[in-house]
mmCIF file of C-alpha atoms and ligand atoms in Angstrom:
data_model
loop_
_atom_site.group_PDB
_atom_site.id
_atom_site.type_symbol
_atom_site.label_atom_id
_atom_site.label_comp_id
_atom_site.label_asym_id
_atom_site.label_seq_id
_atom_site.Cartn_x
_atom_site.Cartn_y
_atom_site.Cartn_z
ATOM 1 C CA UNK S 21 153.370 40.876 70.780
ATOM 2 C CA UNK S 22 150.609 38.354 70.192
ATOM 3 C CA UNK S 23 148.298 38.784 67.198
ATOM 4 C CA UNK S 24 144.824 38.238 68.076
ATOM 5 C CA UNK S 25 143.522 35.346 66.401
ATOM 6 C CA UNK S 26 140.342 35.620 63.702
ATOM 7 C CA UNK S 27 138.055 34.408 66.433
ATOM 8 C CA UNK S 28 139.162 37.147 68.747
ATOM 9 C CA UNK S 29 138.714 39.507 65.718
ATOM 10 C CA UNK S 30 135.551 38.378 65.052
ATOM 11 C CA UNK S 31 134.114 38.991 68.333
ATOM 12 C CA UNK S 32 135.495 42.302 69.065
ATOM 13 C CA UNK S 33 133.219 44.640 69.675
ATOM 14 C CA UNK S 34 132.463 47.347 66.748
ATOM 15 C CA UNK S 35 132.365 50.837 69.220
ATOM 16 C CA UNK S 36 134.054 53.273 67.554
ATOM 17 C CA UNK S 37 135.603 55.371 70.811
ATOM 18 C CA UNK S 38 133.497 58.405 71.580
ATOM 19 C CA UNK S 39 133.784 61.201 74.073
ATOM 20 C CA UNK S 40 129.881 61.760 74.034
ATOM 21 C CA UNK S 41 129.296 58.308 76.139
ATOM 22 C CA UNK S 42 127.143 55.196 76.432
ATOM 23 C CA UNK S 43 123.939 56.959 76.581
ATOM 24 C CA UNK S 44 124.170 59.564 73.587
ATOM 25 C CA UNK S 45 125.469 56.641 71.405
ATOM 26 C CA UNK S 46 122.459 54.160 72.489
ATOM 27 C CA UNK S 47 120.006 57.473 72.183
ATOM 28 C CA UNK S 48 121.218 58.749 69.008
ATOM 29 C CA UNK S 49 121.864 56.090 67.305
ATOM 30 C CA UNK S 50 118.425 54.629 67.531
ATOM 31 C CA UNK S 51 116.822 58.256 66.699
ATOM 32 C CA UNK S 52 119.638 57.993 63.330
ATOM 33 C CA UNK S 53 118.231 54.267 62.204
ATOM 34 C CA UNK S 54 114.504 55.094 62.488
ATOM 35 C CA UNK S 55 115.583 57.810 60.277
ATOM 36 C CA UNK S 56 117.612 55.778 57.692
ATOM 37 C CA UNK S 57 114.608 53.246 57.606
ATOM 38 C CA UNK S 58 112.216 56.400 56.612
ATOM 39 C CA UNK S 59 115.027 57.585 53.971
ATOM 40 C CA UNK S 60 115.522 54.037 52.484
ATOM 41 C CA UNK S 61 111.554 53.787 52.220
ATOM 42 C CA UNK S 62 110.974 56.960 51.009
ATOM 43 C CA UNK S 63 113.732 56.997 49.033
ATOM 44 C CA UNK S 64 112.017 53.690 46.932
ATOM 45 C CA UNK S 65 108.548 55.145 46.862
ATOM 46 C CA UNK S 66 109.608 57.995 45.462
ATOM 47 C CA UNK S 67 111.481 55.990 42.298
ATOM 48 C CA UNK S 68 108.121 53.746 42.650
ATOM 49 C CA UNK S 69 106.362 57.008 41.480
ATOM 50 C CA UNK S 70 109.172 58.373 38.993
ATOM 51 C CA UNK S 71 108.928 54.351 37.561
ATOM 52 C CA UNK S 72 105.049 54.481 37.159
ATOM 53 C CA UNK S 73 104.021 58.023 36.371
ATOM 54 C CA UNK S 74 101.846 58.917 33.699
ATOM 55 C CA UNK S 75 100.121 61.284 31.719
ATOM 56 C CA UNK S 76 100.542 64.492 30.072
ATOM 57 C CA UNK S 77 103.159 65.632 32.782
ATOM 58 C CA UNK S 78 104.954 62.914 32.759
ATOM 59 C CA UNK S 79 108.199 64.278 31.646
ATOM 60 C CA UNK S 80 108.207 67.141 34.839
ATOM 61 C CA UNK S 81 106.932 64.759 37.335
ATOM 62 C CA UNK S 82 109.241 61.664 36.206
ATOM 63 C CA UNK S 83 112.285 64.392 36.184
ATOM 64 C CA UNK S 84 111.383 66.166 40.005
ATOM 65 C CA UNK S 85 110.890 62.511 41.631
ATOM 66 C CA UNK S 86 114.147 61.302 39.797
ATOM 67 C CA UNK S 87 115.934 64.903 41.192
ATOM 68 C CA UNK S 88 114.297 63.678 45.054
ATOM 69 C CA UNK S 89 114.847 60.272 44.673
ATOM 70 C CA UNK S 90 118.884 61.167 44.437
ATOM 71 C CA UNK S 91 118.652 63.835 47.497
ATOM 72 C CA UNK S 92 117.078 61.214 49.423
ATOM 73 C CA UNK S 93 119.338 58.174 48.639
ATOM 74 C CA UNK S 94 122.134 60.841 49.050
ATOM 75 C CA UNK S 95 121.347 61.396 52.767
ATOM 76 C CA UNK S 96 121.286 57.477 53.440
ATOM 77 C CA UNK S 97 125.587 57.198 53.570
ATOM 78 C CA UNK S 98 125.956 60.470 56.060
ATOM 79 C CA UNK S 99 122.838 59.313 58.566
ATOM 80 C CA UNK S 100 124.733 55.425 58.679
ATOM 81 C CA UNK S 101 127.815 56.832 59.060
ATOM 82 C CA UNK S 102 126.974 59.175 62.128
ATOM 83 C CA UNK S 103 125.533 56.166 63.856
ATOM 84 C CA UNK S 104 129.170 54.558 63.004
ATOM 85 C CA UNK S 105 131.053 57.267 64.828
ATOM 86 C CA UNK S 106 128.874 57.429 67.481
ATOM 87 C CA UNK S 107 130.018 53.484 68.140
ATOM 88 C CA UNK S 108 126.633 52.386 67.231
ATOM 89 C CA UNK S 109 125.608 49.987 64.831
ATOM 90 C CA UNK S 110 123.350 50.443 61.812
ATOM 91 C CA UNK S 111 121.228 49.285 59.842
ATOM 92 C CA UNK S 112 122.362 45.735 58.035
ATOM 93 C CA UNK S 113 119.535 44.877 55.715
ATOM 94 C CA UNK S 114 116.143 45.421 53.472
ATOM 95 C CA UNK S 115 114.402 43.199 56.424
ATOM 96 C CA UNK S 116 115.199 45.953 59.318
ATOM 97 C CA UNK S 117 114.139 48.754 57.047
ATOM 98 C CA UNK S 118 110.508 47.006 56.719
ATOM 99 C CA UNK S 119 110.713 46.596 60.497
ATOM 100 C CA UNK S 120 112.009 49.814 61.518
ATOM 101 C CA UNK S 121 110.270 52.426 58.765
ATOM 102 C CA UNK S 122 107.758 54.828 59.279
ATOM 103 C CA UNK S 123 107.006 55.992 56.204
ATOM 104 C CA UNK S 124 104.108 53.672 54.727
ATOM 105 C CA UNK S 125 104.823 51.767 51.532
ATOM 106 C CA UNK S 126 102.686 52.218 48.485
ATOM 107 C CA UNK S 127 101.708 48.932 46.683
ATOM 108 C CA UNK S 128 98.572 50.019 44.295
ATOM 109 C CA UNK S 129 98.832 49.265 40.867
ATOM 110 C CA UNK S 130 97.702 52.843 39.419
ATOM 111 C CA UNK S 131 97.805 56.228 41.381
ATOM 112 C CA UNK S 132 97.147 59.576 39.909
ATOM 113 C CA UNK S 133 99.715 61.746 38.954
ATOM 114 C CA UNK S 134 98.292 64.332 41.627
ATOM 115 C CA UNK S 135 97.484 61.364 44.350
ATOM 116 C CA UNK S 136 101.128 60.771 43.981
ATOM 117 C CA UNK S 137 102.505 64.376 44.844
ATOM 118 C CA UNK S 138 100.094 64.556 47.289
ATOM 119 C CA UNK S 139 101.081 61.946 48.716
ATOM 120 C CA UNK S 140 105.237 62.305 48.565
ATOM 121 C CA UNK S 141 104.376 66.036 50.131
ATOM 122 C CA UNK S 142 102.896 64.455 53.192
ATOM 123 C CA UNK S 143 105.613 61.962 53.826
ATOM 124 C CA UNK S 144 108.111 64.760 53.352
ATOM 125 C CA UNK S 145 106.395 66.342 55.526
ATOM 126 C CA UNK S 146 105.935 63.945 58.288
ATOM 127 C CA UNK S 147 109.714 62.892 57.421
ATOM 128 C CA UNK S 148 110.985 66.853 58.360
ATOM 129 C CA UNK S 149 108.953 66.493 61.497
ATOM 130 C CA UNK S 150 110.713 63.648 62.253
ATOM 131 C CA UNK S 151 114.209 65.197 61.641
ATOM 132 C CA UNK S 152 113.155 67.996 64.419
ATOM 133 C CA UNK S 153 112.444 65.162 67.106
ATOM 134 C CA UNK S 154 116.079 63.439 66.130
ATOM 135 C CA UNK S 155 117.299 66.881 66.507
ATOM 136 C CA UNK S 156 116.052 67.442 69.592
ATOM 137 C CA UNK S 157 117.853 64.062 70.766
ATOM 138 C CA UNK S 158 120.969 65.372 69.303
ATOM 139 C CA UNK S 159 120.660 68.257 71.337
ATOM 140 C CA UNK S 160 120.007 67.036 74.252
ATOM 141 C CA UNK S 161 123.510 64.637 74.135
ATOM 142 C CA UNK S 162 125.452 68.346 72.777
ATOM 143 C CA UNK S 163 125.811 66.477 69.147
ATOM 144 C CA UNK S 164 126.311 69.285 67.102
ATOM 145 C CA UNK S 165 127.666 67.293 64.476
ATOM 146 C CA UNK S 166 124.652 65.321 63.934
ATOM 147 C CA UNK S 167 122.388 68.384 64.241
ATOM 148 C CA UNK S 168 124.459 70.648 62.389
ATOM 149 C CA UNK S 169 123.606 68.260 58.928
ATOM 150 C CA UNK S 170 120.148 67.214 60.263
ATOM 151 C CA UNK S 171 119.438 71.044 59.955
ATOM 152 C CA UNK S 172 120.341 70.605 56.300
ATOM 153 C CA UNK S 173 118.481 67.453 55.558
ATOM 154 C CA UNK S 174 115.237 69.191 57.351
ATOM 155 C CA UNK S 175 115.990 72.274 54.583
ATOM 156 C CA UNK S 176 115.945 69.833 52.037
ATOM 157 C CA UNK S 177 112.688 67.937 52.931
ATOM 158 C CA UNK S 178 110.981 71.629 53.497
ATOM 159 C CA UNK S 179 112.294 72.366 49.327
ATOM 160 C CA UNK S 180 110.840 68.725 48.464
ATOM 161 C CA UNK S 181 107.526 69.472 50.189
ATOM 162 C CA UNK S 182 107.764 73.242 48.125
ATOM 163 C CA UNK S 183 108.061 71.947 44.913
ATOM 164 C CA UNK S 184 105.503 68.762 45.121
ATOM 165 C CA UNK S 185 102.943 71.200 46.941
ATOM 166 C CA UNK S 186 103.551 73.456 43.653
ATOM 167 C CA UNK S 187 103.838 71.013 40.990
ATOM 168 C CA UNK S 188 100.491 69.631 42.491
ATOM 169 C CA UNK S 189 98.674 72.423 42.658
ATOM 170 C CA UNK S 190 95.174 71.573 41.013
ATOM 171 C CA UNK S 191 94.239 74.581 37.848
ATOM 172 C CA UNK S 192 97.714 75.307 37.874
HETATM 173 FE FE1 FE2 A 13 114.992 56.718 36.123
#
């Protein structure tokens, strides 16, 4: 039997064989990197904020955006890989997250201590609402793979959104 040669190799195409078909892949997939985008984003602001935190606090609110920052970043690998078995492709760089991202970046040079959990609750937030609408994707194609972990990811956001709504609690 002939080998294929590198060029062959090279263009092969990268779909992983799936019994849920053309469309779920193309759907899902897309629903899966607008998600990774928000992840990767949110995943930076929040170290942004654990980086540049100050005040009497500081030692709580570094350690609970450190402790999200790692839940986050943990999610990335799983939400890539899905799109992998699915046959899609994912994301490939730092340029596509800026382009595909929902989440809005955070550039000032000082923010409060409580602007900043204020803010991180209403990503999370919008981020779990998100999850639902990829769910409902997932759902529709009878992915219960995908939906089975998105459930868990949408737990998680709901426990980040808990803790920075209580940590920011004004007179607390
Ligand atoms: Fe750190």
């Amino acid at each position: 039997m002939k080998r294929p040669d590198a060029k062959t190799r090279r263009m092969a195409p990268l779909q992983t064989p799936t019994d849920l078909g053309a469309a779920a892949s193309k759907d899902i997939s897309a629903a899966m990197n607008l998600l990774l985008a928000d992840f990767f984003a949110l995943y930076l602001k929040t170290k942004n904020f654990h980086w540049h935190v100050s005040g009497p606090h500081f030692r709580d609110y570094h350690l609970l955006l450190d402790e999200q920052a790692d839940q986050l970043y943990a999610t990335t690998d799983p939400i890539a890989e899905r799109v992998r078995k699915l046959g899609g492709a994912t994301l490939r760089s730092i340029g596509q997250i800026s382009r595909l991202q929902r989440v809005l970046d955070n550039d000032a040079d000082y923010v409060t201590p409580l602007d900043m959990l204020a803010e991180l609750r209403e990503d999370n937030q919008r981020l779990a609402a998100s999850l639902r609408e990829a769910h409902a994707v997932c759902e529709h194609h009878g992915d219960v793979a995908t939906t089975s972990l998105i459930e868990v990811w949408i737990d998680e956001a709901e426990r980040r959104v808990w803790f920075l709504y209580e940590t920011g609690r004004k007179g607390a």
